[in-house]
PDB file of C-alpha atoms in Angstrom:
ATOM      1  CA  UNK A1294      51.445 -10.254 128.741  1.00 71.00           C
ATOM      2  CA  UNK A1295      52.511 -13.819 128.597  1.00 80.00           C
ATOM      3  CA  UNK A1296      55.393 -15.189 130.979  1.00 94.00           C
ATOM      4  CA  UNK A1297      58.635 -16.727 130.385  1.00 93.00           C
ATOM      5  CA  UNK A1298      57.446 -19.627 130.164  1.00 92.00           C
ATOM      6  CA  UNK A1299      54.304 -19.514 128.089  1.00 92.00           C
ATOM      7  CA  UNK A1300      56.101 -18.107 125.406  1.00 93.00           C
ATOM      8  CA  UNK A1301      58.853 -21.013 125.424  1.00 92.00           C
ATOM      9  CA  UNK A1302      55.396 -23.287 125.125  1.00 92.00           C
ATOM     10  CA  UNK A1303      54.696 -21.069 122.003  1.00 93.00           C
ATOM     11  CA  UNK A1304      57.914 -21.428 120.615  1.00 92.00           C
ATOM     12  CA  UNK A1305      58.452 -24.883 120.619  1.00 89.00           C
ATOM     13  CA  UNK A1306      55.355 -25.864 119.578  1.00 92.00           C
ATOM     14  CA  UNK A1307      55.736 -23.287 116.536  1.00 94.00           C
ATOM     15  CA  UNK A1308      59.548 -24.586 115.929  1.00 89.00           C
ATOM     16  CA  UNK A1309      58.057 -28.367 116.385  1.00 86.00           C
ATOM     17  CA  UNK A1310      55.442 -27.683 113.661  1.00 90.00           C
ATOM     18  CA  UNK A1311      57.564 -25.871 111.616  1.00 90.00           C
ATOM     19  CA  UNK A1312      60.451 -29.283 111.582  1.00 84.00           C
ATOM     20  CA  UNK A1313      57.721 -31.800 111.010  1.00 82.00           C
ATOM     21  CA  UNK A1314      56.129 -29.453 107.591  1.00 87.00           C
ATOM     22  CA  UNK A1315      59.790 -29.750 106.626  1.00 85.00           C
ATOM     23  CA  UNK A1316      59.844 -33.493 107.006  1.00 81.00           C
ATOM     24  CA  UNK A1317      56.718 -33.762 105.309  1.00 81.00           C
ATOM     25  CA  UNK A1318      57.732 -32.262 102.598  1.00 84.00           C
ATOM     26  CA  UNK A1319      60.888 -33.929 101.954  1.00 80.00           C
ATOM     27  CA  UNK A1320      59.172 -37.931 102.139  1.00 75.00           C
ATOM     28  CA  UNK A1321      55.764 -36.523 100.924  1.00 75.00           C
ATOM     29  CA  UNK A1322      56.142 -38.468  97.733  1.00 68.00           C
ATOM     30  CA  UNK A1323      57.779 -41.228  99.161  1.00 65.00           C
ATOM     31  CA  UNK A1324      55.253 -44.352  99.552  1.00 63.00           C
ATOM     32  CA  UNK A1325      58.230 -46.629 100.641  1.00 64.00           C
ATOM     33  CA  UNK A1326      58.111 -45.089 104.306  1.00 62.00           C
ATOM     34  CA  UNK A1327      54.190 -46.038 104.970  1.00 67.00           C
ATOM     35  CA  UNK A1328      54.545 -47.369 108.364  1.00 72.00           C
ATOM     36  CA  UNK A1329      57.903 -46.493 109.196  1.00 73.00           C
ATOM     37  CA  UNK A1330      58.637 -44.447 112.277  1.00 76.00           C
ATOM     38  CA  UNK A1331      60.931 -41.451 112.087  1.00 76.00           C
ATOM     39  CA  UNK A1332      62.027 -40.030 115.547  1.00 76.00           C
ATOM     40  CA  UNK A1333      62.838 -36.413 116.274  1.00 73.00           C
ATOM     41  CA  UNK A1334      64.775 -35.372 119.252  1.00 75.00           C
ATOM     42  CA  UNK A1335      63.389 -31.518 119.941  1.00 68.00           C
ATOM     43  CA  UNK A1336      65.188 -31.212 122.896  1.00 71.00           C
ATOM     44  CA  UNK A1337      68.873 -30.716 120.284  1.00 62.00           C
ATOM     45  CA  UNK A1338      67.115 -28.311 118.675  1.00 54.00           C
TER      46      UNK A1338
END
């Protein structure tokens, strides 16, 4: 059985994974943002 605190690990790392496939998918076809840096702040969410 996993603690507390390994399963908040699991979480976020699901719910980060989960945000960036939706990012991804929004700008996927969107050449003009090569290079540009977009900056999530996980600990709102």
């Amino acid at each position: 059985d996993l603690s507390f605190s390994s399963r908040k690990v699991a979480i976020d790392e699901r719910h980060k994974l989960e945000c960036l496939s939706a990012v991804e998918s929004v700008f996927e076809e969107s050449s003009y943002l090569t290079g540009d840096f977009i900056a999530m702040n996980f600990f709102a969410l």
